[in-house]
XYZ file of C-alpha atoms in Angstrom:
544
model
C 0.000 0.000 0.000
C 1.383 3.413 -0.999
C 2.207 5.801 1.773
C -0.112 8.823 1.865
C 1.537 12.085 0.832
C 2.362 14.377 3.750
C 1.985 18.110 3.128
C 3.174 20.619 5.717
C 1.926 24.189 5.375
C 3.737 26.999 7.197
C 1.202 29.730 7.895
C -2.523 29.354 8.348
C -4.158 32.577 7.177
C -5.240 33.391 3.586
C -2.906 31.434 1.307
C -2.120 28.659 3.781
C -5.714 27.984 4.816
C -7.053 28.053 1.255
C -4.276 25.722 0.107
C -5.041 23.228 2.883
C -8.808 23.192 2.327
C -8.469 22.901 -1.455
C -5.950 20.084 -1.183
C -8.251 18.095 1.070
C -11.105 18.455 -1.424
C -8.800 17.078 -4.111
C -7.063 14.357 -2.090
C -8.750 12.552 0.764
C -5.667 10.419 1.502
C -3.050 13.141 2.004
C -1.860 13.988 5.492
C -2.143 17.750 5.842
C -0.593 19.735 8.694
C -0.799 23.514 9.232
C 1.852 25.081 11.455
C 0.924 28.601 12.589
C 3.141 30.603 14.913
C 0.270 32.859 16.021
C -2.774 32.011 18.101
C -5.270 32.057 15.224
C -5.675 30.599 11.749
C -7.962 31.527 8.890
C -9.059 34.904 10.174
C -10.130 37.991 8.221
C -7.276 40.406 8.793
C -8.878 42.817 6.312
C -11.708 43.161 8.827
C -9.527 44.187 11.770
C -10.117 47.962 11.447
C -13.872 47.415 11.367
C -13.892 45.645 14.720
C -11.847 48.474 16.184
C -14.549 50.864 14.976
C -17.395 48.683 16.206
C -18.807 48.123 12.713
C -18.123 44.414 13.240
C -19.255 44.089 16.825
C -18.410 40.449 17.536
C -14.698 39.736 17.482
C -15.329 36.063 16.728
C -16.930 36.980 13.397
C -13.420 37.680 12.134
C -12.383 34.063 12.652
C -13.345 32.231 9.467
C -12.370 28.687 10.427
C -11.188 27.475 13.828
C -8.723 24.585 14.254
C -11.563 22.328 15.434
C -13.458 22.951 12.203
C -10.369 22.179 10.136
C -10.190 18.881 11.967
C -13.892 17.992 11.841
C -14.706 19.152 8.333
C -11.421 18.585 6.522
C -9.406 16.129 8.596
C -6.603 18.704 8.676
C -4.376 19.033 11.731
C -3.706 22.596 12.871
C -1.053 23.468 15.431
C -1.166 27.069 16.583
C 1.602 28.768 18.582
C 3.972 26.597 16.560
C 6.798 28.528 14.937
C 8.924 26.969 12.222
C 12.533 27.878 12.933
C 14.274 26.400 9.899
C 13.827 24.244 6.807
C 16.106 21.253 6.273
C 15.702 20.707 2.536
C 18.172 17.833 2.334
C 16.211 15.737 4.828
C 12.801 17.252 3.915
C 11.924 18.350 7.418
C 11.291 21.540 9.391
C 12.357 22.480 12.910
C 9.373 23.617 14.979
C 9.177 25.352 18.344
C 6.065 25.334 20.505
C 5.341 25.820 24.204
C 6.798 22.388 24.996
C 10.085 22.783 23.154
C 11.557 22.059 19.736
C 11.052 19.108 17.399
C 11.438 18.089 13.750
C 8.491 17.531 11.434
C 9.089 15.795 8.105
C 7.263 16.495 4.853
C 6.857 15.208 1.331
C 5.717 18.610 0.072
C 6.134 21.910 1.890
C 4.078 25.073 1.413
C 5.459 28.409 2.633
C 2.604 30.825 3.326
C 4.290 32.989 5.930
C 2.873 36.254 4.597
C 4.391 39.633 5.374
C 4.994 41.834 8.368
C 4.639 45.569 8.949
C 7.690 47.594 8.069
C 8.603 51.100 9.186
C 11.597 53.184 8.098
C 14.227 53.400 10.822
C 13.311 56.347 13.041
C 14.858 57.552 16.291
C 12.784 56.264 19.174
C 10.891 53.682 17.118
C 11.407 51.106 19.866
C 8.918 53.020 22.006
C 6.311 50.698 23.521
C 3.535 53.104 22.505
C 4.032 52.336 18.807
C 1.592 49.781 17.420
C 0.888 47.999 14.138
C -2.377 46.549 12.855
C -1.656 43.240 11.171
C -2.932 40.433 13.409
C -5.770 39.698 15.803
C -3.386 40.310 18.691
C -2.428 43.692 17.212
C -6.126 44.591 17.063
C -6.702 43.538 20.682
C -3.663 45.532 21.747
C -4.912 48.699 20.066
C -8.414 48.364 21.508
C -7.039 47.867 25.014
C -5.051 51.087 24.605
C -8.140 53.149 23.789
C -10.042 52.909 27.038
C -11.551 56.222 28.010
C -13.458 58.822 26.036
C -10.600 61.150 25.152
C -8.133 58.872 23.401
C -5.726 60.336 20.849
C -4.051 58.287 18.116
C -1.454 59.228 15.516
C -1.450 57.111 12.355
C 1.701 57.183 10.261
C 0.989 56.115 6.680
C -1.983 56.773 4.412
C -2.390 53.459 2.612
C -5.335 51.072 2.881
C -4.812 50.102 6.517
C -4.023 53.647 7.591
C -7.169 55.095 6.003
C -9.504 52.348 7.192
C -8.108 52.557 10.702
C -8.456 56.349 10.749
C -12.118 56.177 9.757
C -12.916 53.448 12.252
C -11.170 55.190 15.103
C -13.319 58.226 14.371
C -16.356 55.922 14.731
C -15.159 55.360 18.278
C -14.775 59.081 18.877
C -10.991 58.924 18.957
C -9.002 62.063 18.125
C -6.968 61.039 15.040
C -4.012 62.622 13.264
C -2.826 60.989 10.037
C 0.701 61.711 8.766
C 1.545 60.888 5.152
C 5.030 61.247 3.665
C 3.865 61.910 0.094
C 1.596 64.685 -1.138
C -1.520 62.525 -1.187
C -3.043 59.490 0.496
C -3.497 56.034 -1.088
C -0.462 55.392 -3.329
C -2.472 53.242 -5.776
C -4.103 56.520 -6.891
C -2.621 59.528 -8.625
C -2.643 62.798 -6.733
C -5.526 64.501 -8.517
C -7.730 61.432 -8.114
C -6.946 60.983 -4.413
C -7.796 64.545 -3.412
C -11.472 63.786 -2.557
C -10.257 61.163 -0.084
C -8.198 63.745 1.788
C -11.218 66.055 1.860
C -13.363 63.218 3.209
C -10.852 62.383 5.935
C -10.982 65.987 7.051
C -14.791 65.927 6.934
C -14.670 62.891 9.241
C -12.635 64.943 11.699
C -9.185 63.511 10.943
C -6.255 65.922 11.164
C -4.421 65.161 7.894
C -0.770 66.170 7.463
C 0.544 65.547 3.928
C 4.151 65.744 2.781
C 5.391 65.361 6.337
C 7.918 62.927 7.808
C 8.339 61.694 11.371
C 11.939 62.361 12.363
C 11.794 60.863 15.853
C 9.527 59.634 18.636
C 9.760 60.917 22.187
C 8.285 59.794 25.463
C 5.546 62.084 26.731
C 3.450 62.043 29.877
C 1.074 59.077 29.570
C 1.752 58.891 25.840
C 4.107 59.511 22.940
C 5.063 62.476 20.780
C 5.868 62.208 17.069
C 8.306 64.964 16.099
C 7.958 65.960 12.437
C 10.538 67.295 10.002
C 9.375 70.866 10.602
C 9.653 70.498 14.371
C 5.936 70.033 15.024
C 5.229 67.682 17.952
C 2.089 65.536 17.663
C 1.036 64.098 21.020
C -1.089 60.956 21.275
C -1.738 57.989 23.520
C -0.381 55.587 20.900
C 1.035 55.660 17.377
C -0.169 53.184 14.752
C 2.554 52.718 12.146
C 1.174 51.772 8.732
C 4.020 52.594 6.384
C 4.498 49.367 4.442
C 5.348 45.680 4.629
C 8.259 43.300 4.278
C 7.961 39.612 3.322
C 8.393 36.978 6.025
C 10.892 35.160 3.856
C 13.829 34.560 6.211
C 12.969 30.871 6.461
C 13.140 30.585 2.690
C 16.324 32.600 2.229
C 18.082 30.793 5.075
C 17.171 27.520 3.384
C 18.751 28.700 0.139
C 15.546 29.219 -1.814
C 15.778 31.826 -4.539
C 14.382 35.242 -3.514
C 14.161 38.641 -5.173
C 16.373 41.566 -4.170
C 13.471 42.814 -2.019
C 13.270 39.460 -0.228
C 10.168 37.987 -1.869
C 10.283 34.288 -2.679
C 10.608 33.592 -6.385
C 8.092 31.101 -7.758
C 7.188 29.835 -11.211
C 3.729 29.905 -12.785
C 2.785 26.817 -10.713
C 3.815 28.598 -7.466
C 6.785 26.262 -7.120
C 10.007 27.599 -5.599
C 13.540 26.765 -6.695
C 13.102 23.499 -4.742
C 10.780 21.090 -6.553
C 9.280 19.917 -3.248
C 8.522 23.389 -1.883
C 5.759 25.772 -2.948
C 5.015 29.305 -1.748
C 1.993 31.584 -1.940
C 0.557 34.830 -0.619
C 2.186 38.053 0.503
C 5.594 36.384 0.766
C 6.006 35.680 -2.967
C 7.067 37.645 -6.015
C 4.494 37.314 -8.784
C 3.943 38.180 -12.416
C 2.709 41.648 -13.394
C 1.003 40.977 -16.749
C 0.867 44.510 -18.198
C 4.602 44.704 -18.949
C 5.422 41.077 -18.146
C 7.519 42.112 -15.174
C 7.798 40.870 -11.600
C 6.187 42.526 -8.603
C 4.491 41.876 -5.272
C 0.904 42.781 -4.469
C -0.217 42.006 -0.890
C -3.938 41.466 -1.389
C -6.207 38.762 0.031
C -7.800 37.823 -3.293
C -4.542 36.895 -5.034
C -3.302 35.098 -1.903
C -6.357 32.847 -1.832
C -6.095 32.097 -5.560
C -2.413 31.257 -5.217
C -3.187 28.887 -2.340
C -5.682 27.015 -4.508
C -3.162 26.750 -7.342
C -0.543 25.329 -4.973
C -3.025 22.659 -3.895
C -3.897 21.834 -7.500
C -0.275 21.260 -8.434
C 0.473 19.169 -5.360
C -2.558 17.053 -6.272
C -1.330 16.626 -9.850
C -3.477 19.259 -11.564
C -1.261 21.551 -13.627
C -2.748 24.909 -12.657
C -0.970 28.170 -13.370
C -1.189 31.615 -11.834
C -1.629 34.246 -14.512
C -0.481 37.240 -12.528
C -2.108 40.089 -10.672
C -3.365 43.426 -11.959
C -3.856 44.702 -8.418
C -7.598 45.352 -8.474
C -8.517 46.929 -5.142
C -11.277 48.892 -3.473
C -11.661 50.837 -0.239
C -14.493 52.519 1.616
C -13.735 55.892 3.166
C -16.637 57.846 4.610
C -19.187 58.469 1.870
C -16.743 57.454 -0.864
C -15.731 54.216 -2.503
C -12.366 54.276 -4.257
C -11.299 51.543 -6.666
C -8.166 51.069 -8.737
C -6.527 48.511 -10.992
C -3.240 48.348 -12.832
C -0.661 51.097 -13.193
C -0.875 54.677 -11.970
C 0.362 57.537 -14.104
C 3.120 58.128 -11.567
C 4.420 54.553 -11.952
C 4.314 54.769 -15.734
C 6.246 58.034 -15.702
C 8.897 56.622 -13.367
C 9.250 53.593 -15.671
C 9.605 55.835 -18.727
C 6.509 54.402 -20.419
C 4.440 56.312 -22.984
C 0.715 56.412 -22.296
C -2.567 58.195 -22.922
C -5.224 59.085 -20.387
C -8.804 60.290 -20.236
C -11.045 61.575 -17.475
C -14.818 61.192 -17.257
C -17.380 62.095 -14.603
C -20.430 59.905 -15.245
C -23.425 59.212 -13.032
C -23.635 55.968 -11.048
C -27.175 55.401 -12.340
C -29.533 57.112 -14.751
C -29.100 60.823 -14.066
C -32.841 61.258 -13.608
C -33.072 58.472 -11.026
C -33.197 59.706 -7.390
C -29.899 59.653 -5.509
C -27.762 59.179 -8.598
C -24.172 60.060 -7.691
C -21.213 61.291 -9.715
C -18.132 59.158 -10.250
C -14.681 60.469 -11.168
C -12.874 58.065 -13.521
C -9.357 58.040 -14.923
C -8.412 55.529 -17.608
C -4.798 55.105 -18.733
C -3.906 53.208 -21.907
C -1.290 52.732 -24.610
C -1.214 53.996 -28.178
C -2.498 50.593 -29.290
C -5.335 50.721 -26.737
C -3.809 48.330 -24.172
C -5.323 49.288 -20.836
C -2.636 50.172 -18.319
C -4.844 51.105 -15.384
C -7.926 52.825 -14.037
C -8.949 54.753 -10.925
C -12.493 55.538 -9.824
C -13.888 57.499 -6.874
C -17.567 58.011 -6.117
C -20.371 57.404 -3.683
C -22.056 54.573 -5.615
C -21.343 52.031 -8.330
C -17.552 52.224 -8.131
C -16.802 48.604 -7.254
C -18.644 47.026 -10.177
C -17.077 49.452 -12.674
C -13.500 48.893 -11.491
C -14.151 45.136 -11.535
C -15.456 45.363 -15.093
C -12.318 47.177 -16.233
C -10.137 44.671 -14.352
C -11.776 41.776 -16.185
C -11.371 43.571 -19.499
C -7.654 43.854 -18.732
C -7.449 40.199 -17.688
C -9.025 39.143 -20.987
C -6.856 41.407 -23.120
C -9.528 43.852 -24.267
C -8.291 47.195 -25.546
C -9.625 50.507 -24.241
C -11.865 51.146 -27.238
C -13.467 47.706 -26.803
C -14.942 48.780 -23.457
C -17.686 50.349 -25.517
C -18.622 46.905 -26.878
C -19.224 45.287 -23.504
C -22.788 44.183 -22.847
C -23.611 45.415 -19.365
C -26.869 45.191 -17.470
C -29.066 48.291 -17.379
C -31.942 49.605 -15.318
C -32.301 53.222 -14.153
C -31.481 52.493 -10.473
C -28.151 50.878 -11.456
C -26.817 52.494 -14.597
C -27.583 54.485 -17.706
C -28.146 52.871 -21.103
C -24.560 53.895 -21.863
C -22.857 52.458 -18.815
C -19.904 54.516 -17.500
C -17.573 51.739 -18.645
C -19.102 51.786 -22.139
C -18.717 55.547 -22.178
C -15.027 55.208 -21.316
C -14.687 52.978 -24.366
C -16.387 55.540 -26.600
C -14.112 58.334 -25.398
C -11.013 56.130 -25.757
C -12.101 55.158 -29.264
C -12.419 58.822 -30.252
C -8.944 59.524 -28.894
C -7.318 56.486 -30.523
C -8.973 57.175 -33.891
C -7.975 60.842 -33.881
C -11.501 62.210 -33.682
C -10.578 63.849 -30.392
C -7.298 65.240 -29.114
C -7.299 65.451 -25.320
C -5.541 68.242 -23.482
C -4.914 67.885 -19.756
C -5.527 70.338 -16.958
C -1.874 70.601 -15.960
C -0.604 70.799 -19.542
C -2.708 73.380 -21.412
C -0.359 74.681 -24.141
C 0.843 78.246 -23.935
C -0.964 80.509 -26.384
C -4.038 78.318 -26.621
C -7.523 79.769 -26.480
C -9.463 78.141 -23.652
C -13.037 78.053 -24.899
C -15.600 77.475 -22.146
C -18.800 76.200 -23.774
C -20.852 75.994 -20.580
C -23.862 78.201 -19.971
C -23.216 81.632 -18.475
C -24.898 80.608 -15.222
C -22.413 77.746 -14.822
C -19.413 79.960 -15.526
C -20.467 82.328 -12.753
C -19.798 79.516 -10.254
C -16.156 79.193 -11.281
C -14.055 79.144 -14.424
C -10.538 78.634 -15.754
C -8.667 81.958 -15.679
C -8.528 83.802 -19.022
C -11.023 81.424 -20.646
C -13.508 82.671 -23.257
C -17.159 81.776 -22.749
C -19.301 80.913 -25.754
C -22.147 78.545 -24.805
C -22.293 75.453 -26.996
C -25.684 76.373 -28.428
C -24.241 79.652 -29.747
C -20.916 78.343 -31.016
C -21.786 77.749 -34.678
C -22.979 81.339 -35.047
C -19.981 82.862 -33.244
C -17.046 81.013 -34.824
C -15.792 84.276 -36.288
C -14.899 85.446 -32.772
C -12.171 82.803 -32.556
C -8.656 82.973 -34.030
C -8.040 80.109 -36.464
C -4.278 80.525 -36.125
C -4.317 79.433 -32.486
C -5.128 76.115 -30.827
C -8.619 76.192 -29.328
C -9.045 73.992 -26.236
C -12.742 73.387 -25.682
C -13.842 73.038 -22.065
C -17.114 72.287 -20.309
C -18.113 70.858 -16.939
C -17.152 67.194 -17.470
C -15.930 66.842 -21.059
C -18.957 65.925 -23.179
C -19.877 69.386 -24.440
C -16.210 70.097 -24.882
C -15.981 67.145 -27.249
C -19.037 68.332 -29.171
C -17.439 71.768 -29.495
C -14.160 70.185 -30.584
C -15.931 68.357 -33.407
C -17.689 71.532 -34.538
C -14.441 73.466 -34.536
C -12.399 70.829 -36.353
C -14.992 70.499 -39.103
C -14.894 74.253 -39.571
C -11.157 74.409 -40.099
C -9.952 75.071 -36.538
C -7.054 73.414 -34.730
C -9.012 72.180 -31.734
C -8.729 69.887 -28.728
C -10.857 68.932 -25.735
C -9.967 69.488 -22.074
C -10.232 65.938 -20.736
C -12.608 65.766 -17.787
C -13.588 69.415 -18.182
C -13.702 71.985 -15.421
C -14.179 69.348 -12.700
C -10.833 67.738 -13.478
C -9.182 71.157 -13.894
C -10.335 72.082 -10.382
C -8.983 68.827 -8.933
C -5.586 69.472 -10.511
C -5.232 73.208 -10.018
C -7.271 74.247 -6.984
C -5.410 72.651 -4.073
């Protein structure tokens, strides 16, 4: 009788737990063991901020599957508080330490799903006991226990996903929050002009937001801690929550001689196999494929981690599954807004020296006549051949399904102009007959075919005539300096007022009337362009 395959999985959260459960569904005979150094397995770490804020009231709701359930449902052994100290590849065994001591555990196949850990730049005083992270259940409990009393103050350093969600949820508790962000805007997966509404919303929630500021050192303060900024400002709080980035938990792998990237992420092939044929890796600890430019990257998101865990299980079970890379589709709730992004930002493309095109639109989440329809701000970035490089959307409704639609178009290789061909469901409460994603495709098609030449708010050419085709009543509420106002309905009869020797940049509120004006002008012999996104985008870029 053949000996059952023994699979040891290091790490029992997203990638590790999904790998174990999938493998059991595929192979009833395998011996599966999860070794987790923490106290919990299979918990929803993305939900941690929401328990802090009381949105998720029951702490136990964050625990997806307890060790007992793994045993009863899946016949999988889980050992918590069991830290793997080293990997002995030659003898196919790992050294484990638990409360009773150290021991060796052998394996036929090993899965490394050790995830990542919070990382903060070296700062004077960063060993202060008042500095916290939010990464595990224990971290969450620690933060909550530090907030007893009705006048708590917290400083959050870092304006990424965790920093923003934690800031909002602390405000739900009535905590006084200051958020410090090194760059000029929050949420690095967005470009600056697109992220500005999020900063405004943080302030509306009562968060003190400090952009472009750096913590130089931490100092002890009476019953708390003071963060001293680069301009000398001292921010006092009861605790500091550092949310400035992550590092992979890959020391086990590197010490065992497995191939890792220069940033420390474990290198894997398309089957999630490491440089050792008997060892797989998945989740936040691995370097993965970025399909847009066929490069390598790391994207610490729960969705990809779970998919990678399933693919590991498939390959261990003999099913040749491959991971096709990650476009980084993500979404966040902040106050009244939802913000979604996928793919590359303009900033990343510029730093990589890539050529690109971009368009801005401001469509309604549903039919404009339907009650409570809400505006969305959309940025689409694409190549000269229409390859979609990325998208960013912010709005109060309908954002998640639109960013997901664009992500799937990217995954399936659709070009920007093909977004207009997508068949998307329609009813007035949910969309317009021309869905915002379809409309993006129409605008992109006009740009790619040369019917429209976009001009951008930060790059209006010198000497151009800025033609505002909005109604006079709209212009009175704000306009681009030195612009000329000729309402669209009057344009054909007033063309003689414009100089044909100069570029005419048509502008309206959101871009549609500007495009109509551009077409009128071009067909009457003018050199014309359209201000992409209209006055709304111009305000976001220029009125800081």
